[in-house]
CSV table of C-alpha atoms in Angstrom, one decimal:
chain,number,residue,atom,x,y,z
D,1,UNK,CA,83.7,-150.6,134.6
D,2,UNK,CA,81.6,-153.5,135.7
D,3,UNK,CA,78.2,-155.3,134.9
D,4,UNK,CA,75.1,-153.3,135.4
D,5,UNK,CA,72.3,-154.3,137.5
D,6,UNK,CA,68.6,-153.9,136.7
D,7,UNK,CA,66.8,-153.3,133.5
D,8,UNK,CA,69.2,-152.6,130.4
D,9,UNK,CA,67.1,-151.3,127.8
D,10,UNK,CA,68.9,-149.2,125.3
D,11,UNK,CA,67.2,-146.9,123.1
D,12,UNK,CA,69.1,-145.7,119.9
D,13,UNK,CA,68.2,-142.9,117.6
D,14,UNK,CA,66.6,-144.0,114.3
D,15,UNK,CA,67.2,-142.0,111.2
D,16,UNK,CA,64.4,-139.5,111.4
D,17,UNK,CA,64.1,-135.8,111.3
D,18,UNK,CA,63.6,-135.6,115.1
D,19,UNK,CA,66.6,-134.8,117.1
D,20,UNK,CA,66.7,-137.0,120.0
D,21,UNK,CA,69.8,-138.7,121.9
D,22,UNK,CA,70.9,-142.3,122.4
D,23,UNK,CA,69.7,-143.4,125.9
D,24,UNK,CA,69.4,-146.3,128.1
D,25,UNK,CA,67.2,-147.2,131.1
D,26,UNK,CA,68.1,-149.0,134.4
D,27,UNK,CA,65.8,-149.6,137.2
D,28,UNK,CA,62.0,-150.2,137.9
D,29,UNK,CA,59.5,-148.9,135.4
D,30,UNK,CA,57.3,-147.3,138.2
D,31,UNK,CA,60.1,-145.4,139.9
D,32,UNK,CA,60.7,-141.6,139.3
D,33,UNK,CA,63.1,-140.8,136.7
D,34,UNK,CA,66.6,-139.8,137.2
D,35,UNK,CA,68.4,-138.3,134.2
D,36,UNK,CA,72.1,-138.6,134.2
D,37,UNK,CA,74.4,-136.5,131.7
D,38,UNK,CA,78.1,-137.5,130.9
D,39,UNK,CA,81.3,-135.4,130.5
D,40,UNK,CA,82.8,-134.3,127.1
D,41,UNK,CA,84.6,-137.1,125.4
D,42,UNK,CA,83.0,-139.8,127.7
D,43,UNK,CA,80.1,-142.1,127.4
D,44,UNK,CA,77.1,-143.2,129.8
D,45,UNK,CA,79.5,-145.9,131.1
D,46,UNK,CA,81.2,-143.3,133.2
D,47,UNK,CA,78.4,-143.5,135.6
D,48,UNK,CA,78.5,-147.3,135.8
D,49,UNK,CA,79.7,-147.6,139.5
D,50,UNK,CA,76.6,-145.6,140.7
D,51,UNK,CA,73.8,-147.7,138.6
D,52,UNK,CA,73.6,-150.6,140.8
D,53,UNK,CA,72.5,-148.5,143.9
D,54,UNK,CA,70.7,-145.8,142.1
D,55,UNK,CA,68.7,-148.0,140.1
D,56,UNK,CA,67.2,-149.6,143.1
D,57,UNK,CA,65.3,-146.5,143.8
D,58,UNK,CA,65.1,-144.6,140.3
D,59,UNK,CA,64.3,-145.3,136.8
D,60,UNK,CA,67.7,-144.0,135.8
D,61,UNK,CA,68.0,-142.8,132.3
D,62,UNK,CA,71.6,-142.2,130.9
D,63,UNK,CA,72.4,-140.5,127.6
D,64,UNK,CA,75.3,-140.2,125.2
D,65,UNK,CA,76.3,-137.0,123.7
D,66,UNK,CA,76.2,-137.0,119.8
D,67,UNK,CA,78.9,-138.9,118.2
D,68,UNK,CA,80.0,-140.4,121.5
D,69,UNK,CA,79.6,-144.2,122.5
D,70,UNK,CA,78.4,-145.0,118.9
D,71,UNK,CA,75.7,-142.5,118.9
D,72,UNK,CA,74.6,-141.0,115.6
D,73,UNK,CA,77.3,-138.4,114.7
D,74,UNK,CA,74.9,-135.3,114.4
D,75,UNK,CA,76.7,-132.4,115.8
D,76,UNK,CA,74.9,-130.1,118.4
D,77,UNK,CA,76.4,-126.7,118.1
D,78,UNK,CA,75.1,-125.2,121.6
D,79,UNK,CA,74.5,-126.5,125.1
D,80,UNK,CA,70.7,-125.4,124.4
D,81,UNK,CA,70.5,-127.7,121.2
D,82,UNK,CA,71.6,-130.6,123.5
D,83,UNK,CA,69.1,-129.6,126.0
D,84,UNK,CA,66.3,-129.6,123.3
D,85,UNK,CA,67.3,-132.8,122.1
D,86,UNK,CA,67.3,-134.5,125.6
D,87,UNK,CA,63.8,-132.9,126.1
D,88,UNK,CA,62.6,-134.2,122.7
D,89,UNK,CA,64.1,-137.7,123.8
D,90,UNK,CA,62.1,-137.6,127.2
D,91,UNK,CA,58.9,-136.3,125.4
D,92,UNK,CA,59.1,-139.5,123.2
D,93,UNK,CA,59.3,-141.6,126.3
D,94,UNK,CA,56.5,-139.8,128.1
D,95,UNK,CA,58.7,-138.5,130.9
D,96,UNK,CA,57.6,-135.0,132.1
D,97,UNK,CA,59.2,-134.5,135.5
D,98,UNK,CA,62.5,-135.7,136.4
D,99,UNK,CA,65.7,-135.3,138.6
D,100,UNK,CA,68.9,-134.5,136.8
D,101,UNK,CA,72.5,-135.1,137.4
D,102,UNK,CA,75.3,-134.1,135.1
D,103,UNK,CA,79.1,-134.0,134.8
D,104,UNK,CA,80.8,-131.2,133.0
D,105,UNK,CA,79.1,-130.4,129.8
D,106,UNK,CA,76.3,-132.8,131.2
D,107,UNK,CA,76.2,-130.3,134.0
D,108,UNK,CA,75.9,-127.4,131.8
D,109,UNK,CA,72.9,-129.1,130.1
D,110,UNK,CA,71.1,-129.7,133.5
D,111,UNK,CA,71.7,-126.0,134.3
D,112,UNK,CA,70.2,-124.9,131.0
D,113,UNK,CA,67.3,-127.0,131.5
D,114,UNK,CA,66.7,-125.7,135.0
D,115,UNK,CA,66.8,-122.2,133.4
D,116,UNK,CA,64.6,-122.9,130.3
D,117,UNK,CA,62.3,-125.8,131.6
D,118,UNK,CA,62.0,-125.4,135.4
D,119,UNK,CA,58.8,-127.1,135.5
D,120,UNK,CA,60.4,-130.4,134.2
D,121,UNK,CA,63.4,-130.5,136.7
D,122,UNK,CA,62.5,-131.5,140.0
D,123,UNK,CA,65.9,-131.4,141.6
D,124,UNK,CA,69.7,-130.8,140.1
D,125,UNK,CA,72.9,-132.0,140.8
D,126,UNK,CA,75.9,-130.4,139.1
D,127,UNK,CA,79.1,-132.2,139.1
D,128,UNK,CA,82.4,-130.8,137.9
D,129,UNK,CA,80.3,-128.0,136.4
D,130,UNK,CA,80.8,-124.3,135.8
D,131,UNK,CA,78.8,-121.2,134.8
D,132,UNK,CA,81.5,-120.7,132.2
D,133,UNK,CA,84.1,-123.4,131.3
D,134,UNK,CA,87.4,-121.7,130.9
D,135,UNK,CA,87.9,-119.4,128.1
D,136,UNK,CA,86.3,-119.5,124.6
D,137,UNK,CA,89.9,-119.5,123.2
D,138,UNK,CA,90.9,-122.5,125.1
D,139,UNK,CA,87.9,-124.6,123.6
D,140,UNK,CA,88.3,-123.1,120.1
D,141,UNK,CA,91.8,-123.9,120.0
D,142,UNK,CA,91.0,-127.5,121.0
D,143,UNK,CA,88.7,-127.6,118.1
D,144,UNK,CA,91.5,-126.4,115.9
D,145,UNK,CA,93.8,-129.1,117.4
D,146,UNK,CA,91.1,-132.0,116.7
D,147,UNK,CA,90.5,-130.6,113.3
D,148,UNK,CA,93.9,-130.7,112.4
D,149,UNK,CA,95.2,-133.7,114.2
D,150,UNK,CA,92.3,-135.7,115.1
D,151,UNK,CA,91.4,-136.8,118.5
D,152,UNK,CA,94.6,-138.7,119.5
D,153,UNK,CA,96.3,-135.8,121.3
D,154,UNK,CA,93.1,-135.1,123.3
D,155,UNK,CA,93.0,-138.8,124.1
D,156,UNK,CA,96.4,-139.0,125.2
D,157,UNK,CA,96.2,-136.0,127.5
D,158,UNK,CA,92.6,-137.0,129.0
D,159,UNK,CA,93.9,-139.1,132.0
D,160,UNK,CA,96.1,-136.1,133.4
D,161,UNK,CA,93.1,-133.9,133.3
D,162,UNK,CA,90.4,-136.2,134.5
D,163,UNK,CA,92.2,-138.3,137.3
D,164,UNK,CA,94.4,-137.6,140.1
D,165,UNK,CA,98.1,-138.7,139.5
D,166,UNK,CA,98.0,-141.6,142.1
D,167,UNK,CA,94.6,-142.9,140.6
D,168,UNK,CA,95.9,-142.6,137.2
D,169,UNK,CA,99.1,-144.7,138.3
D,170,UNK,CA,97.2,-147.3,140.1
D,171,UNK,CA,94.2,-147.8,137.9
D,172,UNK,CA,95.8,-148.5,134.5
D,173,UNK,CA,92.9,-150.3,133.0
D,174,UNK,CA,90.6,-147.5,133.6
D,175,UNK,CA,93.1,-145.0,132.2
D,176,UNK,CA,93.1,-147.0,129.1
D,177,UNK,CA,89.2,-147.2,129.1
D,178,UNK,CA,89.2,-143.5,129.4
D,179,UNK,CA,91.6,-142.9,126.7
D,180,UNK,CA,89.5,-145.4,124.3
D,181,UNK,CA,86.2,-143.4,124.9
D,182,UNK,CA,88.0,-140.3,123.8
D,183,UNK,CA,89.5,-142.2,120.6
D,184,UNK,CA,86.2,-143.6,119.5
D,185,UNK,CA,84.2,-140.2,119.7
D,186,UNK,CA,83.4,-138.8,116.5
D,187,UNK,CA,85.7,-135.7,115.7
D,188,UNK,CA,83.2,-133.3,114.3
D,189,UNK,CA,80.8,-133.9,117.2
D,190,UNK,CA,83.6,-133.4,119.7
D,191,UNK,CA,84.6,-130.1,117.9
D,192,UNK,CA,80.9,-129.1,118.0
D,193,UNK,CA,80.8,-129.8,121.7
D,194,UNK,CA,83.9,-127.6,122.1
D,195,UNK,CA,82.2,-124.7,120.4
D,196,UNK,CA,79.1,-125.2,122.6
D,197,UNK,CA,81.2,-124.8,125.7
D,198,UNK,CA,83.1,-121.8,124.1
D,199,UNK,CA,79.7,-120.1,124.0
D,200,UNK,CA,78.3,-121.3,127.1
D,201,UNK,CA,78.0,-118.5,129.8
D,202,UNK,CA,75.2,-118.4,132.3
D,203,UNK,CA,77.0,-116.3,135.1
D,204,UNK,CA,74.4,-113.6,134.8
D,205,UNK,CA,71.4,-116.1,134.9
D,206,UNK,CA,72.5,-118.3,138.0
D,207,UNK,CA,69.9,-116.5,140.4
D,208,UNK,CA,67.0,-117.8,138.2
D,209,UNK,CA,67.7,-121.3,138.8
D,210,UNK,CA,65.0,-122.2,141.2
D,211,UNK,CA,65.4,-125.9,141.7
D,212,UNK,CA,66.9,-127.4,144.6
D,213,UNK,CA,70.7,-127.9,143.5
D,214,UNK,CA,73.8,-129.8,144.9
D,215,UNK,CA,77.3,-128.8,143.4
D,216,UNK,CA,79.8,-131.5,143.5
D,217,UNK,CA,83.6,-130.9,142.9
D,218,UNK,CA,86.8,-133.1,143.2
D,219,UNK,CA,89.0,-131.4,145.5
D,220,UNK,CA,91.7,-131.8,143.0
D,221,UNK,CA,89.9,-130.9,139.9
D,222,UNK,CA,92.0,-128.6,137.7
D,223,UNK,CA,89.4,-128.4,134.9
D,224,UNK,CA,86.5,-127.0,136.9
D,225,UNK,CA,87.7,-126.9,140.2
D,226,UNK,CA,86.3,-125.7,143.5
D,227,UNK,CA,86.6,-122.1,142.5
D,228,UNK,CA,83.9,-122.7,139.7
D,229,UNK,CA,81.8,-124.8,142.0
D,230,UNK,CA,81.6,-121.9,144.7
D,231,UNK,CA,80.7,-119.4,141.8
D,232,UNK,CA,77.7,-121.8,141.2
D,233,UNK,CA,77.0,-122.0,144.8
D,234,UNK,CA,77.1,-118.4,145.5
D,235,UNK,CA,75.0,-117.6,142.5
D,236,UNK,CA,72.2,-120.4,142.7
D,237,UNK,CA,69.7,-119.6,145.5
D,238,UNK,CA,70.2,-122.1,148.4
D,239,UNK,CA,72.6,-124.2,146.3
D,240,UNK,CA,74.7,-126.7,148.5
D,241,UNK,CA,78.3,-127.5,147.9
D,242,UNK,CA,80.0,-130.7,148.2
D,243,UNK,CA,83.7,-131.2,148.1
D,244,UNK,CA,84.9,-134.7,147.1
D,245,UNK,CA,88.5,-135.5,148.5
D,246,UNK,CA,90.9,-137.4,146.4
D,247,UNK,CA,89.1,-136.8,143.2
D,248,UNK,CA,89.8,-134.7,140.2
D,249,UNK,CA,87.4,-134.0,137.1
D,250,UNK,CA,85.7,-137.3,136.7
D,251,UNK,CA,84.9,-137.8,140.4
D,252,UNK,CA,82.2,-140.3,139.5
D,253,UNK,CA,84.8,-142.7,138.3
D,254,UNK,CA,87.6,-141.8,140.8
D,255,UNK,CA,85.6,-141.8,144.0
D,256,UNK,CA,82.3,-143.7,142.9
D,257,UNK,CA,81.1,-144.3,146.5
D,258,UNK,CA,81.4,-140.8,147.6
D,259,UNK,CA,79.6,-139.4,144.6
D,260,UNK,CA,76.8,-142.1,145.0
D,261,UNK,CA,76.3,-141.0,148.5
D,262,UNK,CA,75.9,-137.6,147.9
D,263,UNK,CA,73.4,-137.8,144.9
D,264,UNK,CA,71.3,-140.3,147.0
D,265,UNK,CA,71.2,-137.8,149.9
D,266,UNK,CA,70.5,-134.9,147.8
D,267,UNK,CA,67.7,-136.5,145.7
D,268,UNK,CA,66.1,-138.3,148.4
D,269,UNK,CA,65.8,-135.1,150.6
D,270,UNK,CA,65.0,-132.5,147.9
D,271,UNK,CA,62.6,-134.6,145.5
D,272,UNK,CA,59.6,-134.8,147.7
D,273,UNK,CA,57.1,-133.0,145.3
D,274,UNK,CA,57.6,-135.7,142.4
D,275,UNK,CA,57.8,-138.9,144.1
D,276,UNK,CA,54.1,-139.6,144.4
D,277,UNK,CA,53.3,-143.1,145.2
D,278,UNK,CA,57.0,-144.4,145.1
D,279,UNK,CA,58.2,-144.1,148.5
D,280,UNK,CA,61.9,-142.7,149.2
D,281,UNK,CA,63.9,-145.4,151.2
D,282,UNK,CA,64.9,-144.2,154.5
D,283,UNK,CA,68.3,-145.9,154.7
D,284,UNK,CA,70.9,-145.0,152.2
D,285,UNK,CA,71.9,-148.0,149.9
D,286,UNK,CA,75.2,-149.9,150.4
D,287,UNK,CA,78.2,-148.1,149.0
D,288,UNK,CA,79.6,-149.0,145.7
D,289,UNK,CA,82.7,-151.5,146.2
D,290,UNK,CA,85.9,-149.6,145.7
D,291,UNK,CA,87.9,-150.2,142.6
D,292,UNK,CA,91.0,-151.4,144.6
D,293,UNK,CA,92.0,-150.2,147.9
D,294,UNK,CA,89.6,-149.3,150.6
D,295,UNK,CA,87.8,-146.1,150.2
D,296,UNK,CA,88.8,-143.5,152.6
D,297,UNK,CA,87.6,-139.9,151.9
D,298,UNK,CA,84.3,-138.9,152.8
D,299,UNK,CA,82.5,-135.9,151.1
D,300,UNK,CA,79.9,-133.8,152.9
D,301,UNK,CA,77.2,-131.2,151.7
D,302,UNK,CA,78.1,-127.9,152.9
D,303,UNK,CA,75.1,-125.5,154.2
D,304,UNK,CA,73.6,-123.0,151.7
D,305,UNK,CA,75.9,-120.1,150.7
D,306,UNK,CA,74.4,-116.6,150.5
D,307,UNK,CA,72.9,-115.6,147.4
D,308,UNK,CA,74.8,-113.5,144.9
D,309,UNK,CA,73.3,-110.4,143.3
D,310,UNK,CA,72.2,-111.0,139.7
D,311,UNK,CA,74.6,-109.3,137.1
D,312,UNK,CA,72.7,-107.0,134.4
D,313,UNK,CA,73.1,-108.0,130.8
D,314,UNK,CA,74.0,-105.6,127.9
D,315,UNK,CA,71.9,-106.2,125.0
D,316,UNK,CA,73.0,-103.1,122.8
D,317,UNK,CA,74.9,-103.4,119.4
D,318,UNK,CA,78.1,-102.8,121.2
D,319,UNK,CA,77.6,-105.9,123.4
D,320,UNK,CA,76.7,-108.0,120.3
D,321,UNK,CA,79.8,-106.7,118.7
D,322,UNK,CA,82.1,-107.5,121.5
D,323,UNK,CA,80.5,-111.0,121.8
D,324,UNK,CA,81.1,-111.8,118.1
D,325,UNK,CA,84.6,-110.1,118.3
D,326,UNK,CA,85.7,-112.2,121.0
D,327,UNK,CA,84.3,-115.4,119.4
D,328,UNK,CA,86.2,-114.7,116.3
D,329,UNK,CA,89.5,-113.2,117.3
D,330,UNK,CA,89.6,-114.5,120.7
D,331,UNK,CA,89.7,-113.3,124.2
D,332,UNK,CA,93.4,-112.6,124.4
D,333,UNK,CA,93.1,-110.4,121.2
D,334,UNK,CA,90.3,-108.3,122.5
D,335,UNK,CA,91.7,-108.1,126.0
D,336,UNK,CA,95.0,-106.7,124.5
D,337,UNK,CA,93.1,-104.0,122.3
D,338,UNK,CA,91.0,-103.0,125.4
D,339,UNK,CA,94.1,-102.6,127.5
D,340,UNK,CA,95.8,-100.6,125.0
D,341,UNK,CA,92.7,-98.2,124.4
D,342,UNK,CA,93.0,-94.8,125.8
D,343,UNK,CA,90.6,-91.6,125.6
D,344,UNK,CA,92.2,-90.7,122.3
D,345,UNK,CA,91.3,-94.2,120.7
D,346,UNK,CA,88.2,-95.2,122.6
D,347,UNK,CA,85.7,-93.8,120.1
D,348,UNK,CA,87.4,-95.7,117.2
D,349,UNK,CA,87.3,-98.8,119.1
D,350,UNK,CA,83.7,-98.4,119.7
D,351,UNK,CA,83.1,-97.7,116.1
D,352,UNK,CA,84.8,-101.0,115.1
D,353,UNK,CA,83.1,-103.0,117.8
D,354,UNK,CA,79.6,-101.6,116.6
D,355,UNK,CA,80.1,-101.4,113.0
D,356,UNK,CA,82.6,-104.2,112.0
D,357,UNK,CA,81.7,-106.8,114.6
D,358,UNK,CA,78.1,-105.8,115.9
D,359,UNK,CA,76.8,-105.3,112.4
D,360,UNK,CA,78.8,-106.9,109.5
D,361,UNK,CA,80.4,-109.9,111.2
D,362,UNK,CA,77.1,-110.7,112.9
D,363,UNK,CA,75.0,-110.7,109.7
D,364,UNK,CA,73.4,-114.0,108.5
D,365,UNK,CA,74.2,-113.7,104.8
D,366,UNK,CA,77.6,-115.4,104.9
D,367,UNK,CA,78.7,-117.9,107.4
D,368,UNK,CA,82.0,-117.2,109.3
D,369,UNK,CA,84.2,-119.6,107.3
D,370,UNK,CA,83.3,-117.6,104.1
D,371,UNK,CA,83.7,-114.2,106.0
D,372,UNK,CA,87.2,-115.4,107.0
D,373,UNK,CA,88.1,-116.3,103.4
D,374,UNK,CA,87.0,-112.8,102.3
D,375,UNK,CA,88.9,-111.2,105.0
D,376,UNK,CA,92.1,-113.1,104.4
D,377,UNK,CA,91.9,-112.1,100.8
D,378,UNK,CA,91.1,-108.4,101.4
D,379,UNK,CA,94.1,-108.1,104.0
D,380,UNK,CA,96.6,-109.7,101.5
D,381,UNK,CA,95.4,-107.7,98.5
D,382,UNK,CA,95.7,-104.5,100.6
D,383,UNK,CA,99.1,-105.3,102.1
D,384,UNK,CA,97.5,-105.1,105.5
D,385,UNK,CA,99.8,-108.0,106.8
D,386,UNK,CA,99.8,-106.6,110.4
D,387,UNK,CA,96.2,-107.8,111.0
D,388,UNK,CA,96.9,-111.2,109.0
D,389,UNK,CA,98.1,-113.4,111.8
D,390,UNK,CA,94.9,-112.5,114.0
D,391,UNK,CA,92.7,-113.3,111.2
D,392,UNK,CA,94.6,-116.4,110.3
D,393,UNK,CA,93.9,-117.6,114.2
D,394,UNK,CA,90.2,-116.5,113.6
D,395,UNK,CA,89.9,-118.5,110.4
D,396,UNK,CA,91.2,-121.7,112.1
D,397,UNK,CA,88.7,-121.1,115.0
D,398,UNK,CA,85.8,-120.3,112.3
D,399,UNK,CA,86.5,-123.8,111.0
D,400,UNK,CA,88.9,-123.5,108.1
D,401,UNK,CA,91.6,-126.2,107.9
D,402,UNK,CA,95.3,-125.6,107.1
D,403,UNK,CA,94.6,-127.1,103.8
D,404,UNK,CA,91.8,-124.7,103.0
D,405,UNK,CA,93.8,-121.8,104.0
D,406,UNK,CA,96.7,-122.8,101.9
D,407,UNK,CA,94.0,-122.8,98.9
D,408,UNK,CA,92.8,-119.2,99.7
D,409,UNK,CA,96.6,-118.0,99.7
D,410,UNK,CA,97.3,-119.9,96.4
D,411,UNK,CA,94.2,-118.2,95.0
D,412,UNK,CA,95.4,-114.6,96.2
D,413,UNK,CA,98.9,-115.5,94.4
D,414,UNK,CA,97.0,-115.4,91.1
D,415,UNK,CA,94.8,-112.2,91.8
D,416,UNK,CA,96.8,-110.2,94.3
D,417,UNK,CA,100.4,-111.1,93.1
D,418,UNK,CA,103.2,-113.3,94.0
D,419,UNK,CA,105.0,-111.0,96.5
D,420,UNK,CA,101.9,-110.5,98.5
D,421,UNK,CA,100.9,-114.3,98.6
D,422,UNK,CA,104.7,-115.2,99.5
D,423,UNK,CA,104.7,-112.5,102.3
D,424,UNK,CA,101.3,-114.2,103.6
D,425,UNK,CA,102.5,-117.8,103.2
D,426,UNK,CA,105.2,-116.9,105.8
D,427,UNK,CA,102.8,-115.6,108.2
D,428,UNK,CA,100.5,-118.4,108.0
D,429,UNK,CA,103.2,-121.1,108.2
D,430,UNK,CA,104.2,-119.7,111.6
D,431,UNK,CA,100.7,-119.1,112.8
D,432,UNK,CA,99.2,-122.6,111.8
D,433,UNK,CA,102.2,-124.4,113.3
D,434,UNK,CA,101.5,-122.6,116.6
D,435,UNK,CA,97.9,-123.2,116.6
D,436,UNK,CA,97.7,-126.7,115.4
D,437,UNK,CA,100.5,-128.2,117.6
D,438,UNK,CA,99.2,-130.2,120.7
D,439,UNK,CA,100.3,-129.0,124.0
D,440,UNK,CA,103.5,-130.9,125.2
């Protein structure tokens, strides 16, 4: 990805109780700090092409996600925990106020910081981001695939999700670099990040983001595309949209000059309150040299969109039960149950949601892996195999491996009977094959 300019101080996490992140600095020590966050499966090197110019005007701090780029493999189970670790890192460095730009999950961290630490974030850029990243089912199934097959299936499919077909065909070296980034990621930390994205949903909170915000999206992004970007812009007061032609999900890699220009324009015009004695250059920096062919597309920042009205949040036991039920059984299962409900069954569905999911499954006495073991055993012992497939899928999402499920079923053969266990093995064999086979 090229040689970086400027100071190359690298901070690595020492083995202390404090949860911080692996980071590096580029740029003058007396310049305002600009924090840049990576996408899932990448390292801070995804921003290499923007650093030579940004580091002329900002003290750029890049960080790696846990288990990425050689960072310590200490999984973070939520976007908020990643934000907390970043704040702890910045606190340890004496950085109080900063600009922030992040791609994908890095964008989610930035939005979280703007919501929970608005006094710290001076200006915000969300690249290839979303208020909710796809469906929880999708990310939990990805976690199941990694737990079963390792990261190789994810690595092989990364280029088609990250780059446009033309770029992938012309830039084989960058494609191989991208694949290697995923391969060298710690699987447990990758799975935890998938869980964090599965639970991330700030659609009802966008109106509380009060910092100047730019939303950047690749015109051909099929992961978090223009529709998700427009949702962010509609919900965040005075946010602006920039569409990058000729780019997919990793727009900073695929169209580095366009993204560089957008970031510089945004931060140099919206960060007046924190620059202090450090003047903002009036002229934009020189564009990053193109990777191969001359750069053609130019992205422009659109005017602010009208603000969307905030959605109310339900906080009762039914809402908690619905949340837990969707996390365990998946959106598709719950959607089918909701669609099948009618006035005759709605009271029963409400009872199940509040009691089974809002009270029992949400208790802290047992973790979800253990609850899945108990549930599988109870269904086999009672002969209720009609619910077994759904709870086998839930067990995989809750972290049980196929080998552990096999042990549970073998245990039921002793205490529930050979016929019951044999029928359960037949169901489990089909479900596990379906859930753990990577997409073609």
